[in-house]
Amino acid sequence: LQGDNLSTLIKLRDASTVEADRNRLSVVLAYAYAAQERWAELLPVAEALTQSSPDSLIAFNFAVQAYTGLKHLGDWQKLVDSRLEKYPDEVEYKRSKAQLAQYQGDVSTLQKVIKPLIDSGKASDQDLNLYAWSALLLPGPISPDAVEAAERANTNTKSSNFPILHTLACLYAYTGKTTQARELLLKAMDAAALEEPNSEIWFGLGELAEQYGELATAQTLYSRIEKPKVDVSGTSYMLAQQRLVALKSVITAKGSGN
């Protein structure tokens, strides 16, 4: 919906005197704004829906999309906390809280929210992937349960899901399983029908180069990773920037003979 069609929809909604009809038209309008990534225009529509339909997951998700697009993380925090206070067992709200924690770079909260879902068998493959990827954001060795989560998600999706293949490949690369990591990166490219590596693949290849001791090559590979449109903590880009800083220090130290 664009142009005149969108204007007509807004006029119909505003002219409606029946709340249920207004809400249905607002949902259609919200879908249109979300599809076009018009977050500023989506926001008031989504917030109105959360007020008129406080128990609606659809309204909640529209609001989260708007808050994410506009980087209103504080508003997202208030909304999800209020929903969890009312519905503490609702998995979708727990999942949203974990995703918010990812945006905030709060790995501890992310893992505390997702781990019980995994243990109770309620975690989706995306939840497993998020938990596994978060292990790369922490210092120290990769925990075995993170690798297990990625492996389970990959088995569930029959090695056909790009993000999951990519996560498992990066975990394997980090833990020294270079042959398996390389094979998974190639499978990930096939799954996404990529003729050339994208930023995520470059990151995995950069990890492999580090494992092989090819530090200058790793720098080159990490430098190819493009900054995402949405600035989210824990992306391949962010991790690559951290690795570039670390590699620069190591290469400089080697060059000075220290």
mmCIF file with all atom_site columns, C-alpha atoms in Angstrom, residues 39-178:
data_model
loop_
_atom_site.group_PDB
_atom_site.id
_atom_site.type_symbol
_atom_site.label_atom_id
_atom_site.label_alt_id
_atom_site.label_comp_id
_atom_site.label_asym_id
_atom_site.label_entity_id
_atom_site.label_seq_id
_atom_site.pdbx_PDB_ins_code
_atom_site.Cartn_x
_atom_site.Cartn_y
_atom_site.Cartn_z
_atom_site.occupancy
_atom_site.B_iso_or_equiv
_atom_site.pdbx_formal_charge
_atom_site.auth_seq_id
_atom_site.auth_comp_id
_atom_site.auth_asym_id
_atom_site.auth_atom_id
_atom_site.pdbx_PDB_model_num
ATOM 1   C CA . TRP A 1 39  ? 9.239  3.384   11.511 1.00 0.00 ? 39  TRP A CA 1
ATOM 2   C CA . ALA A 1 40  ? 8.321  6.926   12.558 1.00 0.00 ? 40  ALA A CA 1
ATOM 3   C CA . GLU A 1 41  ? 4.881  6.502   11.006 1.00 0.00 ? 41  GLU A CA 1
ATOM 4   C CA . LEU A 1 42  ? 4.486  2.989   12.345 1.00 0.00 ? 42  LEU A CA 1
ATOM 5   C CA . LEU A 1 43  ? 5.198  4.073   15.920 1.00 0.00 ? 43  LEU A CA 1
ATOM 6   C CA . PRO A 1 44  ? 1.967  5.957   16.751 1.00 0.00 ? 44  PRO A CA 1
ATOM 7   C CA . VAL A 1 45  ? -0.134 3.292   15.004 1.00 0.00 ? 45  VAL A CA 1
ATOM 8   C CA . ALA A 1 46  ? 1.582  0.481   16.913 1.00 0.00 ? 46  ALA A CA 1
ATOM 9   C CA . GLU A 1 47  ? 1.364  2.276   20.263 1.00 0.00 ? 47  GLU A CA 1
ATOM 10  C CA . ALA A 1 48  ? -2.323 2.960   19.733 1.00 0.00 ? 48  ALA A CA 1
ATOM 11  C CA . LEU A 1 49  ? -2.853 -0.738  19.028 1.00 0.00 ? 49  LEU A CA 1
ATOM 12  C CA . THR A 1 50  ? -1.007 -1.756  22.214 1.00 0.00 ? 50  THR A CA 1
ATOM 13  C CA . GLN A 1 51  ? -3.302 0.564   24.162 1.00 0.00 ? 51  GLN A CA 1
ATOM 14  C CA . SER A 1 52  ? -6.534 -0.670  22.587 1.00 0.00 ? 52  SER A CA 1
ATOM 15  C CA . SER A 1 53  ? -5.417 -4.334  22.502 1.00 0.00 ? 53  SER A CA 1
ATOM 16  C CA . PRO A 1 54  ? -3.038 -4.729  25.473 1.00 0.00 ? 54  PRO A CA 1
ATOM 17  C CA . ASP A 1 55  ? -3.012 -8.523  25.195 1.00 0.00 ? 55  ASP A CA 1
ATOM 18  C CA . SER A 1 56  ? -2.294 -8.655  21.459 1.00 0.00 ? 56  SER A CA 1
ATOM 19  C CA . LEU A 1 57  ? 0.976  -10.224 20.348 1.00 0.00 ? 57  LEU A CA 1
ATOM 20  C CA . ILE A 1 58  ? 0.499  -8.657  16.919 1.00 0.00 ? 58  ILE A CA 1
ATOM 21  C CA . ALA A 1 59  ? 0.290  -5.167  18.405 1.00 0.00 ? 59  ALA A CA 1
ATOM 22  C CA . PHE A 1 60  ? 3.273  -5.927  20.633 1.00 0.00 ? 60  PHE A CA 1
ATOM 23  C CA . ASN A 1 61  ? 5.397  -7.049  17.677 1.00 0.00 ? 61  ASN A CA 1
ATOM 24  C CA . PHE A 1 62  ? 4.528  -3.943  15.656 1.00 0.00 ? 62  PHE A CA 1
ATOM 25  C CA . ALA A 1 63  ? 5.598  -1.764  18.575 1.00 0.00 ? 63  ALA A CA 1
ATOM 26  C CA . VAL A 1 64  ? 8.863  -3.681  18.916 1.00 0.00 ? 64  VAL A CA 1
ATOM 27  C CA . GLN A 1 65  ? 9.564  -3.240  15.200 1.00 0.00 ? 65  GLN A CA 1
ATOM 28  C CA . ALA A 1 66  ? 9.049  0.510   15.521 1.00 0.00 ? 66  ALA A CA 1
ATOM 29  C CA . TYR A 1 67  ? 11.165 0.783   18.671 1.00 0.00 ? 67  TYR A CA 1
ATOM 30  C CA . THR A 1 68  ? 13.918 -1.241  17.013 1.00 0.00 ? 68  THR A CA 1
ATOM 31  C CA . GLY A 1 69  ? 13.906 0.819   13.846 1.00 0.00 ? 69  GLY A CA 1
ATOM 32  C CA . LEU A 1 70  ? 13.957 4.092   15.805 1.00 0.00 ? 70  LEU A CA 1
ATOM 33  C CA . LYS A 1 71  ? 16.402 2.752   18.414 1.00 0.00 ? 71  LYS A CA 1
ATOM 34  C CA . HIS A 1 72  ? 13.944 3.438   21.233 1.00 0.00 ? 72  HIS A CA 1
ATOM 35  C CA . LEU A 1 73  ? 15.355 0.623   23.333 1.00 0.00 ? 73  LEU A CA 1
ATOM 36  C CA . GLY A 1 74  ? 14.120 2.123   26.585 1.00 0.00 ? 74  GLY A CA 1
ATOM 37  C CA . ASP A 1 75  ? 10.531 2.031   25.343 1.00 0.00 ? 75  ASP A CA 1
ATOM 38  C CA . TRP A 1 76  ? 11.022 -1.564  24.183 1.00 0.00 ? 76  TRP A CA 1
ATOM 39  C CA . GLN A 1 77  ? 12.341 -2.409  27.660 1.00 0.00 ? 77  GLN A CA 1
ATOM 40  C CA . LYS A 1 78  ? 9.291  -0.901  29.375 1.00 0.00 ? 78  LYS A CA 1
ATOM 41  C CA . LEU A 1 79  ? 6.862  -2.658  27.052 1.00 0.00 ? 79  LEU A CA 1
ATOM 42  C CA . VAL A 1 80  ? 8.378  -6.127  27.288 1.00 0.00 ? 80  VAL A CA 1
ATOM 43  C CA . ASP A 1 81  ? 8.844  -5.890  31.066 1.00 0.00 ? 81  ASP A CA 1
ATOM 44  C CA . SER A 1 82  ? 5.206  -4.875  31.522 1.00 0.00 ? 82  SER A CA 1
ATOM 45  C CA . ARG A 1 83  ? 4.041  -7.799  29.381 1.00 0.00 ? 83  ARG A CA 1
ATOM 46  C CA . LEU A 1 84  ? 6.270  -10.271 31.240 1.00 0.00 ? 84  LEU A CA 1
ATOM 47  C CA . GLU A 1 85  ? 4.956  -8.987  34.561 1.00 0.00 ? 85  GLU A CA 1
ATOM 48  C CA . LYS A 1 86  ? 1.441  -9.832  33.385 1.00 0.00 ? 86  LYS A CA 1
ATOM 49  C CA . TYR A 1 87  ? 2.339  -12.970 31.411 1.00 0.00 ? 87  TYR A CA 1
ATOM 50  C CA . PRO A 1 88  ? 5.557  -14.364 32.948 1.00 0.00 ? 88  PRO A CA 1
ATOM 51  C CA . ASP A 1 89  ? 5.290  -17.670 31.078 1.00 0.00 ? 89  ASP A CA 1
ATOM 52  C CA . GLU A 1 90  ? 4.678  -16.287 27.585 1.00 0.00 ? 90  GLU A CA 1
ATOM 53  C CA . VAL A 1 91  ? 7.565  -17.516 25.430 1.00 0.00 ? 91  VAL A CA 1
ATOM 54  C CA . GLU A 1 92  ? 7.191  -14.752 22.831 1.00 0.00 ? 92  GLU A CA 1
ATOM 55  C CA . TYR A 1 93  ? 7.781  -12.068 25.462 1.00 0.00 ? 93  TYR A CA 1
ATOM 56  C CA . LYS A 1 94  ? 10.793 -13.943 26.839 1.00 0.00 ? 94  LYS A CA 1
ATOM 57  C CA . ARG A 1 95  ? 12.131 -14.222 23.304 1.00 0.00 ? 95  ARG A CA 1
ATOM 58  C CA . SER A 1 96  ? 11.661 -10.499 22.792 1.00 0.00 ? 96  SER A CA 1
ATOM 59  C CA . LYS A 1 97  ? 13.508 -9.761  26.033 1.00 0.00 ? 97  LYS A CA 1
ATOM 60  C CA . ALA A 1 98  ? 16.431 -11.874 24.811 1.00 0.00 ? 98  ALA A CA 1
ATOM 61  C CA . GLN A 1 99  ? 16.482 -10.060 21.477 1.00 0.00 ? 99  GLN A CA 1
ATOM 62  C CA . LEU A 1 100 ? 16.458 -6.721  23.297 1.00 0.00 ? 100 LEU A CA 1
ATOM 63  C CA . ALA A 1 101 ? 19.388 -7.898  25.403 1.00 0.00 ? 101 ALA A CA 1
ATOM 64  C CA . GLN A 1 102 ? 21.231 -8.684  22.169 1.00 0.00 ? 102 GLN A CA 1
ATOM 65  C CA . TYR A 1 103 ? 20.664 -5.139  20.918 1.00 0.00 ? 103 TYR A CA 1
ATOM 66  C CA . GLN A 1 104 ? 21.886 -3.771  24.237 1.00 0.00 ? 104 GLN A CA 1
ATOM 67  C CA . GLY A 1 105 ? 24.963 -5.983  24.261 1.00 0.00 ? 105 GLY A CA 1
ATOM 68  C CA . ASP A 1 106 ? 23.762 -7.613  27.484 1.00 0.00 ? 106 ASP A CA 1
ATOM 69  C CA . VAL A 1 107 ? 24.943 -11.167 26.879 1.00 0.00 ? 107 VAL A CA 1
ATOM 70  C CA . SER A 1 108 ? 24.334 -12.242 30.484 1.00 0.00 ? 108 SER A CA 1
ATOM 71  C CA . THR A 1 109 ? 20.624 -11.375 30.343 1.00 0.00 ? 109 THR A CA 1
ATOM 72  C CA . LEU A 1 110 ? 20.277 -12.916 26.888 1.00 0.00 ? 110 LEU A CA 1
ATOM 73  C CA . GLN A 1 111 ? 21.657 -16.235 28.083 1.00 0.00 ? 111 GLN A CA 1
ATOM 74  C CA . LYS A 1 112 ? 19.659 -16.184 31.334 1.00 0.00 ? 112 LYS A CA 1
ATOM 75  C CA . VAL A 1 113 ? 16.446 -15.778 29.333 1.00 0.00 ? 113 VAL A CA 1
ATOM 76  C CA . ILE A 1 114 ? 17.185 -18.312 26.596 1.00 0.00 ? 114 ILE A CA 1
ATOM 77  C CA . LYS A 1 115 ? 18.834 -21.076 28.664 1.00 0.00 ? 115 LYS A CA 1
ATOM 78  C CA . PRO A 1 116 ? 15.601 -22.051 30.512 1.00 0.00 ? 116 PRO A CA 1
ATOM 79  C CA . LEU A 1 117 ? 13.796 -22.241 27.162 1.00 0.00 ? 117 LEU A CA 1
ATOM 80  C CA . ILE A 1 118 ? 16.471 -24.632 25.916 1.00 0.00 ? 118 ILE A CA 1
ATOM 81  C CA . ASP A 1 119 ? 16.364 -26.730 29.081 1.00 0.00 ? 119 ASP A CA 1
ATOM 82  C CA . SER A 1 120 ? 12.559 -26.967 28.963 1.00 0.00 ? 120 SER A CA 1
ATOM 83  C CA . GLY A 1 121 ? 12.489 -27.875 25.266 1.00 0.00 ? 121 GLY A CA 1
ATOM 84  C CA . LYS A 1 122 ? 10.641 -24.672 24.345 1.00 0.00 ? 122 LYS A CA 1
ATOM 85  C CA . ALA A 1 123 ? 13.474 -23.049 22.417 1.00 0.00 ? 123 ALA A CA 1
ATOM 86  C CA . SER A 1 124 ? 13.048 -22.533 18.696 1.00 0.00 ? 124 SER A CA 1
ATOM 87  C CA . ASP A 1 125 ? 15.918 -23.080 16.290 1.00 0.00 ? 125 ASP A CA 1
ATOM 88  C CA . GLN A 1 126 ? 16.348 -19.296 16.233 1.00 0.00 ? 126 GLN A CA 1
ATOM 89  C CA . ASP A 1 127 ? 16.598 -19.274 20.031 1.00 0.00 ? 127 ASP A CA 1
ATOM 90  C CA . LEU A 1 128 ? 19.245 -21.984 19.906 1.00 0.00 ? 128 LEU A CA 1
ATOM 91  C CA . ASN A 1 129 ? 21.153 -20.009 17.292 1.00 0.00 ? 129 ASN A CA 1
ATOM 92  C CA . LEU A 1 130 ? 20.978 -16.788 19.299 1.00 0.00 ? 130 LEU A CA 1
ATOM 93  C CA . TYR A 1 131 ? 22.248 -18.540 22.409 1.00 0.00 ? 131 TYR A CA 1
ATOM 94  C CA . ALA A 1 132 ? 25.069 -20.188 20.470 1.00 0.00 ? 132 ALA A CA 1
ATOM 95  C CA . TRP A 1 133 ? 26.144 -16.973 18.746 1.00 0.00 ? 133 TRP A CA 1
ATOM 96  C CA . SER A 1 134 ? 26.198 -15.102 22.067 1.00 0.00 ? 134 SER A CA 1
ATOM 97  C CA . ALA A 1 135 ? 29.090 -17.314 23.175 1.00 0.00 ? 135 ALA A CA 1
ATOM 98  C CA . LEU A 1 136 ? 31.291 -15.515 20.638 1.00 0.00 ? 136 LEU A CA 1
ATOM 99  C CA . LEU A 1 137 ? 30.636 -12.239 22.446 1.00 0.00 ? 137 LEU A CA 1
ATOM 100 C CA . LEU A 1 138 ? 32.146 -13.427 25.720 1.00 0.00 ? 138 LEU A CA 1
ATOM 101 C CA . PRO A 1 139 ? 35.841 -13.594 26.625 1.00 0.00 ? 139 PRO A CA 1
ATOM 102 C CA . GLY A 1 140 ? 37.430 -16.958 27.211 1.00 0.00 ? 140 GLY A CA 1
ATOM 103 C CA . PRO A 1 141 ? 36.720 -20.352 25.706 1.00 0.00 ? 141 PRO A CA 1
ATOM 104 C CA . ILE A 1 142 ? 33.453 -21.292 24.004 1.00 0.00 ? 142 ILE A CA 1
ATOM 105 C CA . SER A 1 143 ? 31.148 -23.215 26.334 1.00 0.00 ? 143 SER A CA 1
ATOM 106 C CA . PRO A 1 144 ? 30.202 -26.750 25.247 1.00 0.00 ? 144 PRO A CA 1
ATOM 107 C CA . ASP A 1 145 ? 26.485 -25.999 25.635 1.00 0.00 ? 145 ASP A CA 1
ATOM 108 C CA . ALA A 1 146 ? 26.766 -23.186 23.073 1.00 0.00 ? 146 ALA A CA 1
ATOM 109 C CA . VAL A 1 147 ? 28.247 -25.563 20.520 1.00 0.00 ? 147 VAL A CA 1
ATOM 110 C CA . GLU A 1 148 ? 25.612 -28.149 21.404 1.00 0.00 ? 148 GLU A CA 1
ATOM 111 C CA . ALA A 1 149 ? 22.859 -25.576 20.857 1.00 0.00 ? 149 ALA A CA 1
ATOM 112 C CA . ALA A 1 150 ? 24.214 -24.683 17.414 1.00 0.00 ? 150 ALA A CA 1
ATOM 113 C CA . GLU A 1 151 ? 24.619 -28.341 16.479 1.00 0.00 ? 151 GLU A CA 1
ATOM 114 C CA . ARG A 1 152 ? 21.055 -29.114 17.567 1.00 0.00 ? 152 ARG A CA 1
ATOM 115 C CA . ALA A 1 153 ? 19.675 -26.195 15.566 1.00 0.00 ? 153 ALA A CA 1
ATOM 116 C CA . ASN A 1 154 ? 21.669 -27.299 12.541 1.00 0.00 ? 154 ASN A CA 1
ATOM 117 C CA . THR A 1 155 ? 20.381 -30.857 12.854 1.00 0.00 ? 155 THR A CA 1
ATOM 118 C CA . ASN A 1 156 ? 16.794 -29.616 13.216 1.00 0.00 ? 156 ASN A CA 1
ATOM 119 C CA . THR A 1 157 ? 17.115 -27.521 10.059 1.00 0.00 ? 157 THR A CA 1
ATOM 120 C CA . LYS A 1 158 ? 18.970 -30.264 8.166  1.00 0.00 ? 158 LYS A CA 1
ATOM 121 C CA . SER A 1 159 ? 21.990 -28.061 7.433  1.00 0.00 ? 159 SER A CA 1
ATOM 122 C CA . SER A 1 160 ? 19.906 -25.732 5.286  1.00 0.00 ? 160 SER A CA 1
ATOM 123 C CA . ASN A 1 161 ? 19.659 -22.529 7.354  1.00 0.00 ? 161 ASN A CA 1
ATOM 124 C CA . PHE A 1 162 ? 22.279 -19.869 6.589  1.00 0.00 ? 162 PHE A CA 1
ATOM 125 C CA . PRO A 1 163 ? 22.408 -18.102 9.990  1.00 0.00 ? 163 PRO A CA 1
ATOM 126 C CA . ILE A 1 164 ? 22.623 -21.406 11.849 1.00 0.00 ? 164 ILE A CA 1
ATOM 127 C CA . LEU A 1 165 ? 25.268 -22.846 9.529  1.00 0.00 ? 165 LEU A CA 1
ATOM 128 C CA . HIS A 1 166 ? 27.219 -19.607 9.888  1.00 0.00 ? 166 HIS A CA 1
ATOM 129 C CA . THR A 1 167 ? 27.048 -19.644 13.682 1.00 0.00 ? 167 THR A CA 1
ATOM 130 C CA . LEU A 1 168 ? 28.180 -23.254 13.923 1.00 0.00 ? 168 LEU A CA 1
ATOM 131 C CA . ALA A 1 169 ? 30.992 -22.607 11.443 1.00 0.00 ? 169 ALA A CA 1
ATOM 132 C CA . CYS A 1 170 ? 32.233 -19.651 13.485 1.00 0.00 ? 170 CYS A CA 1
ATOM 133 C CA . LEU A 1 171 ? 32.095 -21.650 16.717 1.00 0.00 ? 171 LEU A CA 1
ATOM 134 C CA . TYR A 1 172 ? 34.034 -24.474 15.091 1.00 0.00 ? 172 TYR A CA 1
ATOM 135 C CA . ALA A 1 173 ? 36.593 -22.032 13.691 1.00 0.00 ? 173 ALA A CA 1
ATOM 136 C CA . TYR A 1 174 ? 37.041 -20.413 17.093 1.00 0.00 ? 174 TYR A CA 1
ATOM 137 C CA . THR A 1 175 ? 37.549 -23.778 18.762 1.00 0.00 ? 175 THR A CA 1
ATOM 138 C CA . GLY A 1 176 ? 40.070 -24.974 16.187 1.00 0.00 ? 176 GLY A CA 1
ATOM 139 C CA . LYS A 1 177 ? 37.837 -27.274 14.151 1.00 0.00 ? 177 LYS A CA 1
ATOM 140 C CA . THR A 1 178 ? 39.007 -25.620 10.968 1.00 0.00 ? 178 THR A CA 1
#
